[in-house]
CSV table of C-alpha atoms in Angstrom, one decimal:
chain,number,residue,atom,x,y,z
A,1,UNK,CA,-17.9,4.5,-12.9
A,2,UNK,CA,-16.4,1.3,-11.5
A,3,UNK,CA,-12.6,0.9,-11.4
A,4,UNK,CA,-11.0,-2.5,-11.0
A,5,UNK,CA,-7.3,-3.3,-10.1
A,6,UNK,CA,-5.7,-6.5,-11.1
A,7,UNK,CA,-2.6,-7.4,-9.2
A,8,UNK,CA,-0.4,-10.0,-11.0
A,9,UNK,CA,2.2,-12.0,-9.2
A,10,UNK,CA,4.1,-13.7,-12.0
A,11,UNK,CA,6.4,-15.8,-9.8
A,12,UNK,CA,4.0,-16.2,-6.9
A,13,UNK,CA,4.7,-19.9,-6.1
A,14,UNK,CA,8.5,-19.6,-6.2
A,15,UNK,CA,8.6,-16.3,-4.4
A,16,UNK,CA,6.4,-17.6,-1.6
A,17,UNK,CA,8.6,-20.7,-1.3
A,18,UNK,CA,11.8,-18.7,-1.0
A,19,UNK,CA,10.2,-16.6,1.7
A,20,UNK,CA,9.0,-19.7,3.6
A,21,UNK,CA,12.4,-21.3,3.5
A,22,UNK,CA,14.2,-18.2,4.6
A,23,UNK,CA,17.9,-18.9,5.3
A,24,UNK,CA,17.5,-22.4,3.9
A,25,UNK,CA,16.3,-21.1,0.5
A,26,UNK,CA,18.5,-21.6,-2.6
A,27,UNK,CA,20.7,-18.6,-3.4
A,28,UNK,CA,18.8,-15.9,-5.3
A,29,UNK,CA,20.7,-16.4,-8.5
A,30,UNK,CA,20.0,-20.2,-8.6
A,31,UNK,CA,17.1,-21.0,-11.0
A,32,UNK,CA,14.2,-22.5,-9.1
A,33,UNK,CA,11.3,-24.5,-10.6
A,34,UNK,CA,8.4,-26.3,-9.0
A,35,UNK,CA,7.5,-29.7,-10.3
A,36,UNK,CA,4.1,-31.5,-10.3
A,37,UNK,CA,2.2,-34.2,-12.1
A,38,UNK,CA,0.0,-33.8,-15.2
A,39,UNK,CA,-1.5,-37.2,-15.7
A,40,UNK,CA,1.5,-39.4,-15.8
A,41,UNK,CA,4.1,-36.8,-16.6
A,42,UNK,CA,6.2,-34.7,-14.2
A,43,UNK,CA,6.3,-31.2,-15.6
A,44,UNK,CA,7.3,-27.7,-14.6
A,45,UNK,CA,4.3,-26.0,-12.8
A,46,UNK,CA,6.1,-22.8,-11.7
A,47,UNK,CA,9.4,-21.1,-12.5
A,48,UNK,CA,11.1,-18.0,-11.1
A,49,UNK,CA,12.7,-15.2,-13.2
A,50,UNK,CA,16.1,-16.9,-13.3
A,51,UNK,CA,14.5,-20.1,-14.6
A,52,UNK,CA,12.6,-18.2,-17.3
A,53,UNK,CA,15.8,-16.4,-18.3
A,54,UNK,CA,17.5,-19.8,-18.7
A,55,UNK,CA,14.8,-20.8,-21.2
A,56,UNK,CA,12.5,-22.9,-19.0
A,57,UNK,CA,8.8,-22.7,-19.4
A,58,UNK,CA,5.6,-23.8,-17.7
A,59,UNK,CA,4.5,-27.2,-18.9
A,60,UNK,CA,8.1,-28.3,-19.9
A,61,UNK,CA,9.0,-31.9,-18.8
A,62,UNK,CA,11.0,-32.0,-15.6
A,63,UNK,CA,13.7,-34.1,-17.2
A,64,UNK,CA,14.2,-31.7,-20.0
A,65,UNK,CA,14.4,-28.7,-17.6
A,66,UNK,CA,17.1,-30.5,-15.5
A,67,UNK,CA,19.0,-31.4,-18.7
A,68,UNK,CA,19.0,-27.7,-19.9
A,69,UNK,CA,20.1,-26.1,-16.7
A,70,UNK,CA,22.8,-27.8,-14.7
A,71,UNK,CA,22.4,-25.8,-11.4
A,72,UNK,CA,18.6,-25.9,-11.5
A,73,UNK,CA,16.9,-26.2,-8.0
A,74,UNK,CA,13.9,-28.5,-8.3
A,75,UNK,CA,11.2,-28.7,-5.6
A,76,UNK,CA,7.7,-30.2,-5.4
A,77,UNK,CA,4.8,-27.8,-6.1
A,78,UNK,CA,2.1,-27.3,-3.5
A,79,UNK,CA,-0.9,-25.7,-5.3
A,80,UNK,CA,-3.1,-26.0,-2.2
A,81,UNK,CA,-0.7,-24.0,-0.1
A,82,UNK,CA,-0.3,-21.4,-2.8
A,83,UNK,CA,-4.1,-21.0,-3.0
A,84,UNK,CA,-4.3,-20.7,0.8
A,85,UNK,CA,-1.5,-18.1,0.9
A,86,UNK,CA,-3.3,-16.1,-1.9
A,87,UNK,CA,-6.5,-16.0,0.2
A,88,UNK,CA,-4.5,-14.6,3.2
A,89,UNK,CA,-3.0,-12.1,0.8
A,90,UNK,CA,-6.5,-11.1,-0.3
A,91,UNK,CA,-7.4,-10.5,3.4
A,92,UNK,CA,-4.3,-8.3,3.8
A,93,UNK,CA,-5.3,-6.2,0.8
A,94,UNK,CA,-8.9,-6.0,2.1
A,95,UNK,CA,-7.7,-4.3,5.3
A,96,UNK,CA,-5.5,-1.8,3.4
A,97,UNK,CA,-7.0,-0.9,0.1
A,98,UNK,CA,-10.8,-1.4,-0.6
A,99,UNK,CA,-13.9,-3.2,0.7
A,100,UNK,CA,-14.1,-5.5,-2.3
A,101,UNK,CA,-11.1,-7.8,-2.8
A,102,UNK,CA,-10.9,-11.4,-4.1
A,103,UNK,CA,-8.2,-13.9,-4.9
A,104,UNK,CA,-7.7,-14.4,-8.7
A,105,UNK,CA,-6.0,-17.8,-8.8
A,106,UNK,CA,-3.5,-19.0,-9.4
A,107,UNK,CA,-1.3,-15.9,-9.3
A,108,UNK,CA,-3.3,-12.7,-8.7
A,109,UNK,CA,-5.7,-10.5,-6.8
A,110,UNK,CA,-8.6,-8.4,-8.0
A,111,UNK,CA,-9.7,-5.3,-6.2
A,112,UNK,CA,-12.6,-3.0,-6.8
A,113,UNK,CA,-11.1,0.4,-5.9
A,114,UNK,CA,-14.1,2.5,-6.9
A,115,UNK,CA,-14.1,5.7,-4.8
A,116,UNK,CA,-11.1,4.5,-2.8
A,117,UNK,CA,-8.1,5.6,-4.9
A,118,UNK,CA,-8.2,9.2,-3.6
A,119,UNK,CA,-7.4,7.8,-0.1
A,120,UNK,CA,-4.1,6.6,-1.5
A,121,UNK,CA,-3.1,9.7,-3.5
A,122,UNK,CA,-4.7,8.7,-6.8
A,123,UNK,CA,-4.6,5.6,-9.0
A,124,UNK,CA,-0.9,5.9,-10.1
A,125,UNK,CA,0.4,6.3,-6.6
A,126,UNK,CA,-1.9,3.6,-5.4
A,127,UNK,CA,-0.6,1.1,-7.9
A,128,UNK,CA,3.0,2.0,-7.4
A,129,UNK,CA,2.5,1.7,-3.6
A,130,UNK,CA,1.1,-1.8,-4.1
A,131,UNK,CA,3.9,-3.0,-6.3
A,132,UNK,CA,6.6,-1.5,-4.1
A,133,UNK,CA,5.2,-3.2,-1.0
A,134,UNK,CA,5.5,-6.6,-2.8
A,135,UNK,CA,9.0,-5.8,-4.2
A,136,UNK,CA,10.1,-4.9,-0.6
A,137,UNK,CA,8.9,-8.3,0.5
A,138,UNK,CA,10.8,-10.1,-2.3
A,139,UNK,CA,7.7,-10.8,-4.4
A,140,UNK,CA,7.6,-9.7,-8.1
A,141,UNK,CA,4.3,-7.9,-8.9
A,142,UNK,CA,2.6,-6.0,-11.7
A,143,UNK,CA,-0.6,-4.1,-11.5
A,144,UNK,CA,-3.2,-2.4,-13.7
A,145,UNK,CA,-6.4,-0.5,-13.2
A,146,UNK,CA,-9.3,-0.3,-15.7
A,147,UNK,CA,-13.1,-0.1,-15.9
A,148,UNK,CA,-13.5,-3.9,-16.1
A,149,UNK,CA,-12.0,-6.9,-14.5
A,150,UNK,CA,-11.2,-8.4,-17.9
A,151,UNK,CA,-9.2,-5.4,-19.2
A,152,UNK,CA,-7.4,-5.0,-15.8
A,153,UNK,CA,-6.5,-8.7,-15.8
A,154,UNK,CA,-5.2,-8.6,-19.4
A,155,UNK,CA,-3.3,-5.4,-18.9
A,156,UNK,CA,-1.6,-6.5,-15.7
A,157,UNK,CA,-0.3,-9.6,-17.4
A,158,UNK,CA,0.6,-8.3,-20.9
A,159,UNK,CA,1.1,-4.5,-20.7
A,160,UNK,CA,1.9,-3.3,-17.2
A,161,UNK,CA,5.6,-2.4,-16.6
A,162,UNK,CA,5.2,-2.6,-13.7
A,163,UNK,CA,2.0,-0.5,-13.4
A,164,UNK,CA,-0.6,0.7,-15.9
A,165,UNK,CA,-3.6,3.0,-15.7
A,166,UNK,CA,-6.1,2.3,-18.5
A,167,UNK,CA,-8.2,5.5,-18.9
A,168,UNK,CA,-11.9,5.3,-18.4
A,169,UNK,CA,-13.7,4.2,-21.6
A,170,UNK,CA,-10.6,2.9,-23.3
A,171,UNK,CA,-11.3,-0.8,-22.9
A,172,UNK,CA,-11.3,-1.7,-26.6
A,173,UNK,CA,-8.0,0.1,-27.4
A,174,UNK,CA,-6.3,-1.4,-24.4
A,175,UNK,CA,-6.8,-5.0,-25.3
A,176,UNK,CA,-7.2,-5.0,-29.1
A,177,UNK,CA,-3.6,-5.9,-29.8
A,178,UNK,CA,-3.2,-8.4,-26.9
A,179,UNK,CA,-3.0,-12.2,-27.5
A,180,UNK,CA,-6.2,-14.2,-27.1
A,181,UNK,CA,-4.7,-15.9,-24.0
A,182,UNK,CA,-5.4,-12.6,-22.2
A,183,UNK,CA,-9.2,-13.3,-22.3
A,184,UNK,CA,-8.9,-16.0,-19.5
A,185,UNK,CA,-10.3,-18.7,-21.8
A,186,UNK,CA,-9.9,-22.4,-21.2
A,187,UNK,CA,-6.5,-23.5,-22.7
A,188,UNK,CA,-8.3,-25.9,-25.1
A,189,UNK,CA,-10.4,-23.0,-26.5
A,190,UNK,CA,-7.3,-20.8,-26.8
A,191,UNK,CA,-5.4,-23.6,-28.7
A,192,UNK,CA,-8.4,-24.2,-31.0
A,193,UNK,CA,-8.6,-20.4,-31.8
A,194,UNK,CA,-4.9,-20.3,-32.7
A,195,UNK,CA,-5.4,-23.3,-35.0
A,196,UNK,CA,-8.0,-21.3,-36.9
A,197,UNK,CA,-5.6,-18.4,-37.2
A,198,UNK,CA,-6.8,-16.0,-34.4
A,199,UNK,CA,-3.8,-14.4,-32.6
A,200,UNK,CA,-5.1,-11.2,-31.1
A,201,UNK,CA,-8.3,-10.1,-29.3
A,202,UNK,CA,-9.0,-7.6,-32.0
A,203,UNK,CA,-9.1,-10.3,-34.6
A,204,UNK,CA,-11.5,-12.4,-32.5
A,205,UNK,CA,-13.8,-9.4,-31.7
A,206,UNK,CA,-14.2,-8.5,-35.4
A,207,UNK,CA,-15.6,-12.0,-36.2
A,208,UNK,CA,-19.4,-12.9,-36.2
A,209,UNK,CA,-20.4,-14.5,-32.9
A,210,UNK,CA,-22.6,-17.3,-34.3
A,211,UNK,CA,-19.8,-19.5,-35.9
A,212,UNK,CA,-17.6,-19.0,-32.8
A,213,UNK,CA,-20.4,-20.0,-30.4
A,214,UNK,CA,-21.3,-23.0,-32.6
A,215,UNK,CA,-17.7,-24.4,-32.4
A,216,UNK,CA,-16.5,-23.2,-29.0
A,217,UNK,CA,-19.6,-22.4,-27.0
A,218,UNK,CA,-20.6,-19.1,-25.4
A,219,UNK,CA,-17.3,-18.6,-23.5
A,220,UNK,CA,-15.4,-16.5,-26.1
A,221,UNK,CA,-18.3,-14.1,-26.6
A,222,UNK,CA,-19.0,-13.9,-22.8
A,223,UNK,CA,-15.4,-13.0,-22.0
A,224,UNK,CA,-15.4,-10.3,-24.8
A,225,UNK,CA,-18.6,-8.8,-23.4
A,226,UNK,CA,-17.2,-8.8,-19.9
A,227,UNK,CA,-14.0,-7.1,-20.9
A,228,UNK,CA,-16.0,-4.4,-22.8
A,229,UNK,CA,-18.3,-3.9,-19.9
A,230,UNK,CA,-21.4,-5.1,-21.8
A,231,UNK,CA,-21.9,-7.9,-19.3
A,232,UNK,CA,-21.4,-7.5,-15.5
A,233,UNK,CA,-18.7,-9.6,-13.8
A,234,UNK,CA,-19.2,-9.2,-10.1
A,235,UNK,CA,-16.3,-9.7,-7.6
A,236,UNK,CA,-17.2,-12.0,-4.7
A,237,UNK,CA,-15.3,-10.3,-1.8
A,238,UNK,CA,-13.2,-12.5,0.4
A,239,UNK,CA,-14.6,-13.1,3.9
A,240,UNK,CA,-13.5,-15.3,6.8
A,241,UNK,CA,-15.3,-16.5,10.0
A,242,UNK,CA,-12.9,-14.3,12.1
A,243,UNK,CA,-14.4,-11.1,10.7
A,244,UNK,CA,-17.4,-9.7,12.6
A,245,UNK,CA,-20.2,-9.3,10.1
A,246,UNK,CA,-23.9,-8.5,10.2
A,247,UNK,CA,-26.3,-8.8,7.3
A,248,UNK,CA,-29.8,-7.7,6.3
A,249,UNK,CA,-31.8,-9.2,3.4
A,250,UNK,CA,-34.9,-7.5,2.0
A,251,UNK,CA,-38.0,-9.1,0.7
A,252,UNK,CA,-38.4,-6.2,-1.7
A,253,UNK,CA,-35.3,-4.4,-3.0
A,254,UNK,CA,-34.7,-0.9,-1.5
A,255,UNK,CA,-33.3,2.1,-3.4
A,256,UNK,CA,-34.3,5.4,-1.5
A,257,UNK,CA,-31.4,7.1,0.3
A,258,UNK,CA,-33.5,7.6,3.4
A,259,UNK,CA,-34.3,3.9,3.6
A,260,UNK,CA,-30.7,2.9,3.1
A,261,UNK,CA,-29.7,5.3,5.9
A,262,UNK,CA,-32.3,3.9,8.3
A,263,UNK,CA,-31.1,0.3,7.8
A,264,UNK,CA,-27.4,1.4,8.0
A,265,UNK,CA,-28.1,2.7,11.5
A,266,UNK,CA,-29.7,-0.7,12.4
A,267,UNK,CA,-26.8,-2.6,11.1
A,268,UNK,CA,-24.3,-0.4,12.9
A,269,UNK,CA,-26.2,-1.1,16.2
A,270,UNK,CA,-26.1,-4.9,15.6
A,271,UNK,CA,-22.4,-4.7,14.7
A,272,UNK,CA,-21.5,-2.7,17.8
A,273,UNK,CA,-23.3,-5.2,20.0
A,274,UNK,CA,-21.4,-8.1,18.3
A,275,UNK,CA,-18.1,-6.3,18.8
A,276,UNK,CA,-18.9,-5.6,22.5
A,277,UNK,CA,-19.4,-9.4,23.1
A,278,UNK,CA,-15.9,-10.0,21.8
A,279,UNK,CA,-14.4,-7.0,23.6
A,280,UNK,CA,-13.4,-5.4,20.3
A,281,UNK,CA,-13.7,-2.0,18.7
A,282,UNK,CA,-13.8,-1.3,15.0
A,283,UNK,CA,-10.9,0.5,13.2
A,284,UNK,CA,-12.4,-0.1,9.7
A,285,UNK,CA,-15.9,-1.0,8.6
A,286,UNK,CA,-17.1,-1.9,5.2
A,287,UNK,CA,-20.8,-1.5,4.2
A,288,UNK,CA,-21.6,-3.6,1.1
A,289,UNK,CA,-24.7,-3.3,-1.0
A,290,UNK,CA,-25.7,-6.4,-3.0
A,291,UNK,CA,-27.7,-5.1,-6.0
A,292,UNK,CA,-30.3,-7.1,-7.8
A,293,UNK,CA,-28.1,-7.2,-10.9
A,294,UNK,CA,-25.5,-9.2,-8.9
A,295,UNK,CA,-23.1,-6.3,-8.7
A,296,UNK,CA,-21.8,-4.6,-5.5
A,297,UNK,CA,-21.5,-1.1,-4.2
A,298,UNK,CA,-19.5,-0.3,-1.1
A,299,UNK,CA,-18.7,2.3,1.5
A,300,UNK,CA,-15.6,2.1,3.7
A,301,UNK,CA,-15.1,4.1,6.9
A,302,UNK,CA,-12.1,4.1,9.2
A,303,UNK,CA,-11.5,5.4,12.8
A,304,UNK,CA,-8.4,6.7,14.4
A,305,UNK,CA,-9.0,4.6,17.5
A,306,UNK,CA,-11.0,1.4,18.2
A,307,UNK,CA,-14.7,2.4,18.4
A,308,UNK,CA,-18.1,0.9,18.8
A,309,UNK,CA,-20.0,4.2,19.2
A,310,UNK,CA,-23.2,3.7,17.2
A,311,UNK,CA,-23.7,7.4,16.5
A,312,UNK,CA,-20.1,8.0,15.3
A,313,UNK,CA,-20.0,5.0,13.0
A,314,UNK,CA,-23.5,5.7,11.6
A,315,UNK,CA,-22.5,9.2,10.7
A,316,UNK,CA,-19.3,8.2,9.0
A,317,UNK,CA,-21.2,5.7,6.8
A,318,UNK,CA,-24.3,7.8,6.1
A,319,UNK,CA,-22.2,10.8,5.1
A,320,UNK,CA,-21.2,8.9,1.9
A,321,UNK,CA,-24.6,7.3,1.0
A,322,UNK,CA,-24.9,9.8,-1.9
A,323,UNK,CA,-21.9,8.0,-3.6
A,324,UNK,CA,-24.0,4.8,-3.8
A,325,UNK,CA,-25.8,3.9,-7.0
A,326,UNK,CA,-28.5,1.4,-6.0
A,327,UNK,CA,-29.4,0.6,-9.6
A,328,UNK,CA,-32.7,-1.3,-9.7
A,329,UNK,CA,-32.5,-1.9,-6.0
A,330,UNK,CA,-30.5,-3.4,-3.1
A,331,UNK,CA,-31.5,-6.8,-1.9
A,332,UNK,CA,-28.8,-7.4,0.7
A,333,UNK,CA,-26.8,-5.1,2.9
A,334,UNK,CA,-23.8,-6.4,4.9
A,335,UNK,CA,-21.6,-4.5,7.4
A,336,UNK,CA,-18.2,-6.0,8.3
A,337,UNK,CA,-15.5,-4.9,10.7
A,338,UNK,CA,-12.6,-5.7,8.5
A,339,UNK,CA,-10.2,-4.4,11.1
A,340,UNK,CA,-10.9,-4.6,14.8
A,341,UNK,CA,-8.8,-4.1,17.9
A,342,UNK,CA,-9.3,-4.8,21.6
A,343,UNK,CA,-11.4,-2.0,23.3
A,344,UNK,CA,-11.8,-1.7,27.0
A,345,UNK,CA,-13.8,0.8,28.9
A,346,UNK,CA,-11.7,3.7,30.4
A,347,UNK,CA,-12.6,6.4,32.9
A,348,UNK,CA,-12.9,9.8,31.3
A,349,UNK,CA,-12.7,11.9,34.6
A,350,UNK,CA,-11.7,10.9,38.1
A,351,UNK,CA,-13.8,13.5,40.0
A,352,UNK,CA,-16.9,15.6,39.6
A,353,UNK,CA,-14.9,18.8,39.4
A,354,UNK,CA,-12.4,17.6,36.9
A,355,UNK,CA,-12.8,18.7,33.3
A,356,UNK,CA,-13.1,15.8,30.8
A,357,UNK,CA,-10.2,15.4,28.4
A,358,UNK,CA,-10.9,16.8,25.0
A,359,UNK,CA,-11.5,14.1,22.4
A,360,UNK,CA,-10.6,15.0,18.8
A,361,UNK,CA,-10.9,11.5,17.5
A,362,UNK,CA,-14.3,12.2,15.9
A,363,UNK,CA,-12.9,15.1,13.9
A,364,UNK,CA,-9.9,13.0,12.9
A,365,UNK,CA,-12.3,10.3,11.7
A,366,UNK,CA,-14.2,12.7,9.5
A,367,UNK,CA,-11.1,14.2,8.0
A,368,UNK,CA,-9.4,10.8,7.5
A,369,UNK,CA,-12.4,9.4,5.6
A,370,UNK,CA,-12.5,12.5,3.3
A,371,UNK,CA,-8.8,13.0,2.4
A,372,UNK,CA,-7.2,9.7,3.5
A,373,UNK,CA,-5.8,8.4,6.7
A,374,UNK,CA,-2.2,8.5,5.5
A,375,UNK,CA,-2.4,12.3,4.9
A,376,UNK,CA,-3.2,12.9,8.6
A,377,UNK,CA,-0.2,12.6,11.0
A,378,UNK,CA,1.7,14.3,13.7
A,379,UNK,CA,5.4,14.5,14.5
A,380,UNK,CA,6.8,12.6,17.4
A,381,UNK,CA,10.3,12.5,18.9
A,382,UNK,CA,12.5,9.5,18.3
A,383,UNK,CA,15.5,8.6,20.5
A,384,UNK,CA,18.4,9.6,18.2
A,385,UNK,CA,21.3,12.0,18.4
A,386,UNK,CA,21.2,12.4,14.6
A,387,UNK,CA,18.8,15.4,14.1
A,388,UNK,CA,17.0,14.2,10.9
A,389,UNK,CA,16.4,10.8,12.6
A,390,UNK,CA,15.0,12.3,15.8
A,391,UNK,CA,11.6,12.9,14.4
A,392,UNK,CA,9.0,10.6,12.8
A,393,UNK,CA,5.5,10.9,11.4
A,394,UNK,CA,2.9,8.9,13.4
A,395,UNK,CA,-0.8,8.5,13.3
A,396,UNK,CA,-2.7,11.4,15.0
A,397,UNK,CA,-4.0,9.3,17.9
A,398,UNK,CA,-0.8,7.3,18.6
A,399,UNK,CA,-0.2,7.2,22.4
A,400,UNK,CA,2.6,9.2,23.8
A,401,UNK,CA,5.6,7.0,24.5
A,402,UNK,CA,7.3,9.4,26.8
A,403,UNK,CA,10.1,10.3,24.4
A,404,UNK,CA,11.2,14.0,24.3
A,405,UNK,CA,13.6,16.0,22.3
A,406,UNK,CA,16.9,16.9,24.0
A,407,UNK,CA,16.8,20.3,25.7
A,408,UNK,CA,20.4,20.8,26.8
A,409,UNK,CA,21.1,22.5,23.4
A,410,UNK,CA,18.7,24.8,21.5
A,411,UNK,CA,17.2,23.3,18.4
A,412,UNK,CA,16.0,25.2,15.3
A,413,UNK,CA,12.3,25.8,14.8
A,414,UNK,CA,12.7,24.7,11.1
A,415,UNK,CA,14.7,21.6,10.3
A,416,UNK,CA,15.5,21.2,6.6
A,417,UNK,CA,14.4,17.9,5.1
A,418,UNK,CA,18.0,17.3,3.9
A,419,UNK,CA,21.1,19.3,5.0
A,420,UNK,CA,22.1,21.7,2.2
A,421,UNK,CA,25.8,22.3,1.4
A,422,UNK,CA,27.2,25.8,1.9
A,423,UNK,CA,30.5,27.5,1.1
A,424,UNK,CA,32.4,28.8,4.1
A,425,UNK,CA,35.5,30.5,5.4
A,426,UNK,CA,36.5,28.9,8.7
A,427,UNK,CA,39.6,28.0,10.8
A,428,UNK,CA,39.9,24.4,11.7
A,429,UNK,CA,39.3,22.5,13.9
A,430,UNK,CA,37.0,24.2,16.4
A,431,UNK,CA,36.2,27.6,15.0
A,432,UNK,CA,32.9,28.6,13.4
A,433,UNK,CA,32.8,30.1,9.9
A,434,UNK,CA,33.6,33.8,9.4
A,435,UNK,CA,31.1,33.8,6.6
A,436,UNK,CA,29.0,31.4,4.5
A,437,UNK,CA,27.1,31.3,1.3
A,438,UNK,CA,23.8,29.6,1.1
A,439,UNK,CA,21.4,29.5,-1.9
A,440,UNK,CA,23.6,32.1,-3.7
A,441,UNK,CA,23.6,34.7,-0.8
A,442,UNK,CA,26.7,35.4,1.2
A,443,UNK,CA,26.1,36.0,4.9
A,444,UNK,CA,28.7,37.4,7.3
A,445,UNK,CA,28.7,35.7,10.8
A,446,UNK,CA,28.4,38.2,13.6
A,447,UNK,CA,27.9,35.8,16.6
A,448,UNK,CA,28.4,32.0,17.0
A,449,UNK,CA,28.1,29.4,19.6
A,450,UNK,CA,29.5,25.8,19.5
A,451,UNK,CA,30.6,23.3,18.6
A,452,UNK,CA,28.1,20.7,19.6
A,453,UNK,CA,29.6,17.4,18.6
A,454,UNK,CA,27.2,14.7,17.3
A,455,UNK,CA,28.5,11.1,16.6
A,456,UNK,CA,27.1,8.7,14.1
A,457,UNK,CA,25.0,5.7,15.0
A,458,UNK,CA,27.6,3.1,14.6
A,459,UNK,CA,25.2,0.3,15.7
A,460,UNK,CA,23.1,0.9,12.6
A,461,UNK,CA,25.7,1.3,9.9
A,462,UNK,CA,29.4,0.5,9.8
A,463,UNK,CA,30.0,3.7,7.8
A,464,UNK,CA,29.1,5.8,10.9
A,465,UNK,CA,31.5,4.0,13.2
A,466,UNK,CA,33.8,7.1,13.3
A,467,UNK,CA,31.5,9.7,11.7
A,468,UNK,CA,31.3,13.0,13.4
A,469,UNK,CA,29.4,16.3,13.0
A,470,UNK,CA,30.2,19.6,14.7
A,471,UNK,CA,27.2,21.9,14.9
A,472,UNK,CA,27.3,25.7,15.4
A,473,UNK,CA,24.5,28.2,16.0
A,474,UNK,CA,25.4,31.3,14.0
A,475,UNK,CA,23.8,34.8,13.6
A,476,UNK,CA,24.4,37.0,10.6
A,477,UNK,CA,24.5,40.8,10.4
A,478,UNK,CA,20.7,40.9,9.8
A,479,UNK,CA,20.0,39.1,13.0
A,480,UNK,CA,18.9,35.8,11.4
A,481,UNK,CA,20.1,32.7,13.1
A,482,UNK,CA,21.1,29.4,11.4
A,483,UNK,CA,22.1,25.9,12.5
A,484,UNK,CA,25.2,24.7,10.5
A,485,UNK,CA,27.6,21.8,10.8
A,486,UNK,CA,30.9,20.5,9.6
A,487,UNK,CA,31.1,16.9,8.5
A,488,UNK,CA,34.1,15.6,10.4
A,489,UNK,CA,36.2,16.7,13.4
A,490,UNK,CA,38.4,19.1,11.4
A,491,UNK,CA,41.5,17.0,11.9
A,492,UNK,CA,41.0,13.4,10.7
A,493,UNK,CA,39.7,12.7,7.2
A,494,UNK,CA,38.1,9.4,8.2
A,495,UNK,CA,35.6,11.2,10.4
A,496,UNK,CA,34.0,13.1,7.5
A,497,UNK,CA,34.5,15.1,4.4
A,498,UNK,CA,35.0,18.4,6.3
A,499,UNK,CA,32.5,20.1,4.1
A,500,UNK,CA,29.9,22.4,5.7
A,501,UNK,CA,26.1,22.2,5.6
A,502,UNK,CA,23.1,24.2,6.7
A,503,UNK,CA,20.6,22.1,8.6
A,504,UNK,CA,18.1,24.4,10.2
A,505,UNK,CA,16.8,27.9,10.7
A,506,UNK,CA,15.9,29.5,14.1
A,507,UNK,CA,12.7,31.5,14.3
């Protein structure tokens, strides 16, 4: 069953402008509107959240807006630049979320995530991840996922807060109570329906089609059928000349899995030759199937390192052919390297007696395409004296940067995610505890070594300018060893709270 995500950017034009202006932008609390011409009038074409809160609305005359808000910041709108930026945003989403992404002007994206949500932890986590990415960039966003583009579009704009997952098969219930403006009708049609007394989609859907079609044409009925899934609404995926793409059109539609697999191998061979000419290797490839009913099916495969190995890429794609529903047949197949990186030949061994280095990238590719690339990682050292900052998750095939963990003091085999507070009896300032209580169990210290003093990273946060930790390795009467520390130097209150924490356990 198809699943479609609609991403709504309610203040896209003003947010984009603030990011473009940077330090020259008006202060965040200052209401900002963008002005443009409608025929002979200058009206508000876009407004940020502060402007909406002040009572300004799209379509309001510019003079009225300036009269209502004294500290209003007024700038000229640039719809062409907004549309161009939205296309670039669609390409960004194409590389990160799914093979079928398109701009939904003037303020949104539409993404067919069928079969791709599990790679992002499920639909709820996928939507929250999208919205959080935009919030972190200073762009307001709302997102919804549903079985159809129409329902996802309407839900993102009128129901999501900030995300919403519409269960499969619940299209009618999801939009019945929404205003008719959610159907993406022409404003003149929407105004005409309101004059007749139609306020919600449910009221419109319960009416006979013939009188509506006679007065307003086929558009209202077509939008209702698209929203309910009775009429297909294909998404034309975004593509640019920079992407390496190969295509195969068929005189007669194909549908057999064996035939699809055979032509997939041929397309992969063509793509690899095209990539070789440009000195590139594919990190992500999308295989799109254009069905005769004008809808799309897609397979996405990713690699841990840049690759143009025909056998490897063919296997990654053909392993998922059973997920494709060819319907009444596939008339066009296209294969695109949506993410490519430079790839140069390298020497595997330097002599005939040398053993080749084991290559596990093929296994990582298979696992990554089954469970998601983000769930595969390895731990790498980071240059930091603060223990919890000295380790990071990196991609499995990330090159070694030469960093190592410090070895002048032993480190525990298990480092807790967050230091846990403990109750202790200890002499200040340099003595270890005589005993401590952790997770409700009191442990008497038999041996101890320390202190190892760790200073805060003052260049990152002012609060760590004088922060100190004193670490001790302690062993209890049962022979179990722990890594504990005192926040502060034991003498000066400004260096820490002087409370004790357990941070790790030795194996």
